[in-house]
């Protein structure tokens, strides 16, 4: 017999996962609580019980999504040495990631939603993005922290904006062409890299 506390936690996890996928795929206004609850396999009442409100659910989905990036970046850096930016850009603009809104990066799918959100969401976004930028900057070479952070913001801006442009294009041929250009631009924006753990 399963413990009620364990079941409750599993239900919450399912709701959070379904909510995160739903907002990434459809946007905040593109899906309602009933749709999110249905995707999680729960009632709307259970949804409200666990996440409080649609706005509260978006807050959690944004935090979970950006935390995924925070968890992933150090792995990409440690596994790819000085080629980590190139590898990250290849993944980010690759077909698999481009075609997967539902499980794709929250930076690309949810940033535009944050623009229309309240100050609490803006604060959360800024806090998490600052952590992400610091992680990116850690993998860039150069003695000036200010310069490394500026290049980190530039690289992320190119990737986030770039993948949205590529996703909006109809032509597969043009999408590939633009994706290739964005990859190169991101690597160029990042500049010199370093293997994490080495001295700048």
PDB file of C-alpha atoms in Angstrom:
ATOM      1  CA  UNK A   1       0.000   0.000   0.000  1.00  0.00           C
ATOM      2  CA  UNK A   2       1.402   3.379  -1.010  1.00  0.00           C
ATOM      3  CA  UNK A   3       1.691   6.185   1.469  1.00  0.00           C
ATOM      4  CA  UNK A   4      -0.686   9.106   0.907  1.00  0.00           C
ATOM      5  CA  UNK A   5       2.184  11.577   1.117  1.00  0.00           C
ATOM      6  CA  UNK A   6       4.050   9.765  -1.649  1.00  0.00           C
ATOM      7  CA  UNK A   7       0.943   9.699  -3.838  1.00  0.00           C
ATOM      8  CA  UNK A   8       0.373  13.396  -3.256  1.00  0.00           C
ATOM      9  CA  UNK A   9       3.955  14.209  -4.235  1.00  0.00           C
ATOM     10  CA  UNK A  10       3.708  12.069  -7.369  1.00  0.00           C
ATOM     11  CA  UNK A  11       0.466  13.784  -8.333  1.00  0.00           C
ATOM     12  CA  UNK A  12       2.057  17.192  -7.876  1.00  0.00           C
ATOM     13  CA  UNK A  13       5.064  16.127  -9.975  1.00  0.00           C
ATOM     14  CA  UNK A  14       2.751  14.971 -12.781  1.00  0.00           C
ATOM     15  CA  UNK A  15       0.834  18.244 -12.671  1.00  0.00           C
ATOM     16  CA  UNK A  16       4.006  20.351 -12.727  1.00  0.00           C
ATOM     17  CA  UNK A  17       5.429  18.361 -15.659  1.00  0.00           C
ATOM     18  CA  UNK A  18       2.196  18.589 -17.653  1.00  0.00           C
ATOM     19  CA  UNK A  19       1.892  22.301 -16.871  1.00  0.00           C
ATOM     20  CA  UNK A  20       5.457  22.968 -17.960  1.00  0.00           C
ATOM     21  CA  UNK A  21       4.909  21.139 -21.253  1.00  0.00           C
ATOM     22  CA  UNK A  22       1.556  22.820 -21.806  1.00  0.00           C
ATOM     23  CA  UNK A  23       2.807  26.372 -21.344  1.00  0.00           C
ATOM     24  CA  UNK A  24       5.853  25.740 -23.531  1.00  0.00           C
ATOM     25  CA  UNK A  25       3.754  24.299 -26.335  1.00  0.00           C
ATOM     26  CA  UNK A  26       0.703  26.557 -26.264  1.00  0.00           C
ATOM     27  CA  UNK A  27       1.776  29.686 -24.368  1.00  0.00           C
ATOM     28  CA  UNK A  28       0.036  31.125 -21.330  1.00  0.00           C
ATOM     29  CA  UNK A  29      -3.101  32.202 -23.192  1.00  0.00           C
ATOM     30  CA  UNK A  30      -3.172  29.143 -25.418  1.00  0.00           C
ATOM     31  CA  UNK A  31      -4.176  26.647 -22.747  1.00  0.00           C
ATOM     32  CA  UNK A  32      -6.449  26.831 -19.723  1.00  0.00           C
ATOM     33  CA  UNK A  33      -6.522  25.097 -16.375  1.00  0.00           C
ATOM     34  CA  UNK A  34      -8.901  22.405 -17.688  1.00  0.00           C
ATOM     35  CA  UNK A  35      -6.452  21.572 -20.483  1.00  0.00           C
ATOM     36  CA  UNK A  36      -3.474  21.500 -18.143  1.00  0.00           C
ATOM     37  CA  UNK A  37      -5.329  19.311 -15.647  1.00  0.00           C
ATOM     38  CA  UNK A  38      -6.445  16.930 -18.397  1.00  0.00           C
ATOM     39  CA  UNK A  39      -2.868  16.587 -19.652  1.00  0.00           C
ATOM     40  CA  UNK A  40      -1.797  15.675 -16.115  1.00  0.00           C
ATOM     41  CA  UNK A  41      -4.632  13.188 -15.748  1.00  0.00           C
ATOM     42  CA  UNK A  42      -6.211  15.005 -12.799  1.00  0.00           C
ATOM     43  CA  UNK A  43      -9.300  17.101 -12.132  1.00  0.00           C
ATOM     44  CA  UNK A  44      -9.243  20.885 -12.262  1.00  0.00           C
ATOM     45  CA  UNK A  45      -9.893  20.828  -8.517  1.00  0.00           C
ATOM     46  CA  UNK A  46      -6.733  18.790  -7.966  1.00  0.00           C
ATOM     47  CA  UNK A  47      -4.814  21.246 -10.158  1.00  0.00           C
ATOM     48  CA  UNK A  48      -5.928  24.207  -8.037  1.00  0.00           C
ATOM     49  CA  UNK A  49      -5.241  22.256  -4.850  1.00  0.00           C
ATOM     50  CA  UNK A  50      -1.623  21.641  -5.838  1.00  0.00           C
ATOM     51  CA  UNK A  51      -0.664  24.819  -7.754  1.00  0.00           C
ATOM     52  CA  UNK A  52      -3.144  27.404  -6.496  1.00  0.00           C
ATOM     53  CA  UNK A  53      -3.926  29.255  -9.723  1.00  0.00           C
ATOM     54  CA  UNK A  54      -3.004  29.423 -13.381  1.00  0.00           C
ATOM     55  CA  UNK A  55      -0.626  32.292 -12.610  1.00  0.00           C
ATOM     56  CA  UNK A  56       0.953  30.318  -9.801  1.00  0.00           C
ATOM     57  CA  UNK A  57       1.311  27.347 -12.135  1.00  0.00           C
ATOM     58  CA  UNK A  58       3.114  29.502 -14.707  1.00  0.00           C
ATOM     59  CA  UNK A  59       5.491  30.733 -12.001  1.00  0.00           C
ATOM     60  CA  UNK A  60       6.360  27.130 -11.130  1.00  0.00           C
ATOM     61  CA  UNK A  61       6.644  26.085 -14.788  1.00  0.00           C
ATOM     62  CA  UNK A  62       9.020  28.972 -15.492  1.00  0.00           C
ATOM     63  CA  UNK A  63      11.167  28.148 -12.476  1.00  0.00           C
ATOM     64  CA  UNK A  64      11.319  24.451 -13.379  1.00  0.00           C
ATOM     65  CA  UNK A  65      12.142  25.245 -16.998  1.00  0.00           C
ATOM     66  CA  UNK A  66      14.981  27.646 -16.217  1.00  0.00           C
ATOM     67  CA  UNK A  67      16.318  25.286 -13.556  1.00  0.00           C
ATOM     68  CA  UNK A  68      16.665  22.679 -16.316  1.00  0.00           C
ATOM     69  CA  UNK A  69      19.039  25.047 -18.124  1.00  0.00           C
ATOM     70  CA  UNK A  70      20.934  25.718 -14.893  1.00  0.00           C
ATOM     71  CA  UNK A  71      21.369  21.965 -14.402  1.00  0.00           C
ATOM     72  CA  UNK A  72      22.299  21.275 -18.035  1.00  0.00           C
ATOM     73  CA  UNK A  73      24.914  23.958 -18.720  1.00  0.00           C
ATOM     74  CA  UNK A  74      27.597  22.646 -16.311  1.00  0.00           C
ATOM     75  CA  UNK A  75      27.209  19.168 -17.844  1.00  0.00           C
ATOM     76  CA  UNK A  76      27.610  20.515 -21.374  1.00  0.00           C
ATOM     77  CA  UNK A  77      30.673  22.473 -20.280  1.00  0.00           C
ATOM     78  CA  UNK A  78      32.350  19.605 -18.448  1.00  0.00           C
ATOM     79  CA  UNK A  79      31.721  17.125 -21.277  1.00  0.00           C
ATOM     80  CA  UNK A  80      32.905  19.313 -24.168  1.00  0.00           C
ATOM     81  CA  UNK A  81      35.878  21.333 -22.931  1.00  0.00           C
ATOM     82  CA  UNK A  82      36.600  24.430 -25.010  1.00  0.00           C
ATOM     83  CA  UNK A  83      34.122  23.281 -27.686  1.00  0.00           C
ATOM     84  CA  UNK A  84      31.164  23.562 -25.313  1.00  0.00           C
ATOM     85  CA  UNK A  85      29.606  26.670 -26.926  1.00  0.00           C
ATOM     86  CA  UNK A  86      29.738  25.097 -30.367  1.00  0.00           C
ATOM     87  CA  UNK A  87      28.151  21.899 -29.055  1.00  0.00           C
ATOM     88  CA  UNK A  88      25.487  23.800 -27.128  1.00  0.00           C
ATOM     89  CA  UNK A  89      24.612  25.882 -30.210  1.00  0.00           C
ATOM     90  CA  UNK A  90      24.475  22.713 -32.358  1.00  0.00           C
ATOM     91  CA  UNK A  91      22.005  21.165 -29.931  1.00  0.00           C
ATOM     92  CA  UNK A  92      19.984  24.355 -29.465  1.00  0.00           C
ATOM     93  CA  UNK A  93      19.461  24.980 -33.184  1.00  0.00           C
ATOM     94  CA  UNK A  94      19.336  21.301 -34.104  1.00  0.00           C
ATOM     95  CA  UNK A  95      16.181  19.861 -35.680  1.00  0.00           C
ATOM     96  CA  UNK A  96      15.235  17.780 -32.651  1.00  0.00           C
ATOM     97  CA  UNK A  97      15.194  20.760 -30.284  1.00  0.00           C
ATOM     98  CA  UNK A  98      13.705  23.121 -32.857  1.00  0.00           C
ATOM     99  CA  UNK A  99      10.779  20.811 -33.470  1.00  0.00           C
ATOM    100  CA  UNK A 100      10.037  20.099 -29.810  1.00  0.00           C
ATOM    101  CA  UNK A 101       8.236  23.069 -28.290  1.00  0.00           C
ATOM    102  CA  UNK A 102       6.690  20.943 -25.570  1.00  0.00           C
ATOM    103  CA  UNK A 103       9.978  19.695 -24.130  1.00  0.00           C
ATOM    104  CA  UNK A 104      12.233  22.396 -25.540  1.00  0.00           C
ATOM    105  CA  UNK A 105      14.176  25.034 -23.655  1.00  0.00           C
ATOM    106  CA  UNK A 106      12.061  27.327 -21.499  1.00  0.00           C
ATOM    107  CA  UNK A 107      14.292  30.300 -22.348  1.00  0.00           C
ATOM    108  CA  UNK A 108      13.044  30.108 -25.929  1.00  0.00           C
ATOM    109  CA  UNK A 109       9.412  29.170 -25.290  1.00  0.00           C
ATOM    110  CA  UNK A 110       8.566  31.196 -22.178  1.00  0.00           C
ATOM    111  CA  UNK A 111      10.573  34.447 -22.443  1.00  0.00           C
ATOM    112  CA  UNK A 112       7.895  36.113 -24.564  1.00  0.00           C
ATOM    113  CA  UNK A 113       5.279  35.069 -21.990  1.00  0.00           C
ATOM    114  CA  UNK A 114       7.307  36.696 -19.202  1.00  0.00           C
ATOM    115  CA  UNK A 115       7.189  40.018 -21.069  1.00  0.00           C
ATOM    116  CA  UNK A 116       3.418  40.130 -20.520  1.00  0.00           C
ATOM    117  CA  UNK A 117       3.533  38.884 -16.927  1.00  0.00           C
ATOM    118  CA  UNK A 118       3.526  40.582 -13.542  1.00  0.00           C
ATOM    119  CA  UNK A 119       6.492  41.876 -11.574  1.00  0.00           C
ATOM    120  CA  UNK A 120       6.840  38.653  -9.572  1.00  0.00           C
ATOM    121  CA  UNK A 121       7.413  36.670 -12.757  1.00  0.00           C
ATOM    122  CA  UNK A 122       9.859  39.296 -14.038  1.00  0.00           C
ATOM    123  CA  UNK A 123      11.820  39.061 -10.790  1.00  0.00           C
ATOM    124  CA  UNK A 124      11.958  35.268 -10.977  1.00  0.00           C
ATOM    125  CA  UNK A 125      13.041  35.377 -14.616  1.00  0.00           C
ATOM    126  CA  UNK A 126      15.775  37.911 -13.913  1.00  0.00           C
ATOM    127  CA  UNK A 127      17.080  35.909 -10.956  1.00  0.00           C
ATOM    128  CA  UNK A 128      17.266  32.653 -12.923  1.00  0.00           C
ATOM    129  CA  UNK A 129      18.657  34.235 -16.096  1.00  0.00           C
ATOM    130  CA  UNK A 130      21.384  35.921 -14.061  1.00  0.00           C
ATOM    131  CA  UNK A 131      22.424  32.500 -12.753  1.00  0.00           C
ATOM    132  CA  UNK A 132      22.418  31.132 -16.314  1.00  0.00           C
ATOM    133  CA  UNK A 133      24.534  34.044 -17.558  1.00  0.00           C
ATOM    134  CA  UNK A 134      27.041  33.511 -14.750  1.00  0.00           C
ATOM    135  CA  UNK A 135      27.310  29.830 -15.723  1.00  0.00           C
ATOM    136  CA  UNK A 136      27.879  30.728 -19.370  1.00  0.00           C
ATOM    137  CA  UNK A 137      30.441  33.378 -18.422  1.00  0.00           C
ATOM    138  CA  UNK A 138      32.318  30.816 -16.344  1.00  0.00           C
ATOM    139  CA  UNK A 139      33.006  28.906 -19.555  1.00  0.00           C
ATOM    140  CA  UNK A 140      34.303  31.930 -21.450  1.00  0.00           C
ATOM    141  CA  UNK A 141      37.938  33.016 -21.547  1.00  0.00           C
ATOM    142  CA  UNK A 142      39.105  36.497 -20.630  1.00  0.00           C
ATOM    143  CA  UNK A 143      40.237  38.391 -17.551  1.00  0.00           C
ATOM    144  CA  UNK A 144      37.311  40.814 -17.325  1.00  0.00           C
ATOM    145  CA  UNK A 145      34.197  39.454 -15.639  1.00  0.00           C
ATOM    146  CA  UNK A 146      32.173  42.291 -17.142  1.00  0.00           C
ATOM    147  CA  UNK A 147      33.308  41.344 -20.644  1.00  0.00           C
ATOM    148  CA  UNK A 148      32.581  37.634 -20.120  1.00  0.00           C
ATOM    149  CA  UNK A 149      29.096  38.394 -18.810  1.00  0.00           C
ATOM    150  CA  UNK A 150      28.392  40.765 -21.712  1.00  0.00           C
ATOM    151  CA  UNK A 151      29.391  38.043 -24.175  1.00  0.00           C
ATOM    152  CA  UNK A 152      27.266  35.528 -22.271  1.00  0.00           C
ATOM    153  CA  UNK A 153      24.184  37.747 -22.585  1.00  0.00           C
ATOM    154  CA  UNK A 154      24.937  38.240 -26.286  1.00  0.00           C
ATOM    155  CA  UNK A 155      25.298  34.510 -26.922  1.00  0.00           C
ATOM    156  CA  UNK A 156      22.050  33.700 -25.132  1.00  0.00           C
ATOM    157  CA  UNK A 157      20.226  36.514 -26.910  1.00  0.00           C
ATOM    158  CA  UNK A 158      21.347  35.184 -30.291  1.00  0.00           C
ATOM    159  CA  UNK A 159      20.227  31.636 -29.438  1.00  0.00           C
ATOM    160  CA  UNK A 160      16.898  32.557 -27.837  1.00  0.00           C
ATOM    161  CA  UNK A 161      15.899  34.997 -30.551  1.00  0.00           C
ATOM    162  CA  UNK A 162      17.383  32.874 -33.302  1.00  0.00           C
ATOM    163  CA  UNK A 163      15.524  29.679 -32.538  1.00  0.00           C
ATOM    164  CA  UNK A 164      12.231  31.559 -32.471  1.00  0.00           C
ATOM    165  CA  UNK A 165      12.915  32.992 -35.926  1.00  0.00           C
ATOM    166  CA  UNK A 166      13.849  29.542 -37.249  1.00  0.00           C
ATOM    167  CA  UNK A 167      10.729  27.982 -35.724  1.00  0.00           C
ATOM    168  CA  UNK A 168       8.554  30.613 -37.393  1.00  0.00           C
ATOM    169  CA  UNK A 169       9.854  29.892 -40.897  1.00  0.00           C
ATOM    170  CA  UNK A 170       7.835  27.659 -43.225  1.00  0.00           C
ATOM    171  CA  UNK A 171      10.570  26.547 -45.613  1.00  0.00           C
ATOM    172  CA  UNK A 172      12.689  23.641 -44.337  1.00  0.00           C
ATOM    173  CA  UNK A 173      15.577  24.723 -46.568  1.00  0.00           C
ATOM    174  CA  UNK A 174      15.512  28.290 -45.284  1.00  0.00           C
ATOM    175  CA  UNK A 175      15.151  27.063 -41.699  1.00  0.00           C
ATOM    176  CA  UNK A 176      18.353  25.037 -42.044  1.00  0.00           C
ATOM    177  CA  UNK A 177      20.160  27.971 -43.625  1.00  0.00           C
ATOM    178  CA  UNK A 178      19.114  30.390 -40.878  1.00  0.00           C
ATOM    179  CA  UNK A 179      19.823  27.842 -38.138  1.00  0.00           C
ATOM    180  CA  UNK A 180      23.370  27.474 -39.463  1.00  0.00           C
ATOM    181  CA  UNK A 181      23.834  31.236 -39.461  1.00  0.00           C
ATOM    182  CA  UNK A 182      22.504  31.537 -35.898  1.00  0.00           C
ATOM    183  CA  UNK A 183      24.878  28.807 -34.678  1.00  0.00           C
ATOM    184  CA  UNK A 184      27.836  30.684 -36.135  1.00  0.00           C
ATOM    185  CA  UNK A 185      26.611  33.980 -34.701  1.00  0.00           C
ATOM    186  CA  UNK A 186      26.229  32.469 -31.215  1.00  0.00           C
ATOM    187  CA  UNK A 187      29.760  31.036 -31.279  1.00  0.00           C
ATOM    188  CA  UNK A 188      31.093  34.374 -32.494  1.00  0.00           C
ATOM    189  CA  UNK A 189      29.167  36.290 -29.812  1.00  0.00           C
ATOM    190  CA  UNK A 190      30.578  34.015 -27.095  1.00  0.00           C
ATOM    191  CA  UNK A 191      34.133  34.531 -28.281  1.00  0.00           C
ATOM    192  CA  UNK A 192      37.005  32.639 -26.710  1.00  0.00           C
ATOM    193  CA  UNK A 193      36.013  29.782 -24.458  1.00  0.00           C
ATOM    194  CA  UNK A 194      37.737  27.810 -21.763  1.00  0.00           C
ATOM    195  CA  UNK A 195      37.346  24.390 -20.225  1.00  0.00           C
ATOM    196  CA  UNK A 196      35.578  24.891 -16.918  1.00  0.00           C
ATOM    197  CA  UNK A 197      38.016  24.480 -14.027  1.00  0.00           C
ATOM    198  CA  UNK A 198      40.955  26.062 -15.861  1.00  0.00           C
ATOM    199  CA  UNK A 199      42.286  29.529 -15.202  1.00  0.00           C
ATOM    200  CA  UNK A 200      41.173  32.367 -17.479  1.00  0.00           C
TER     201      UNK A 200
END
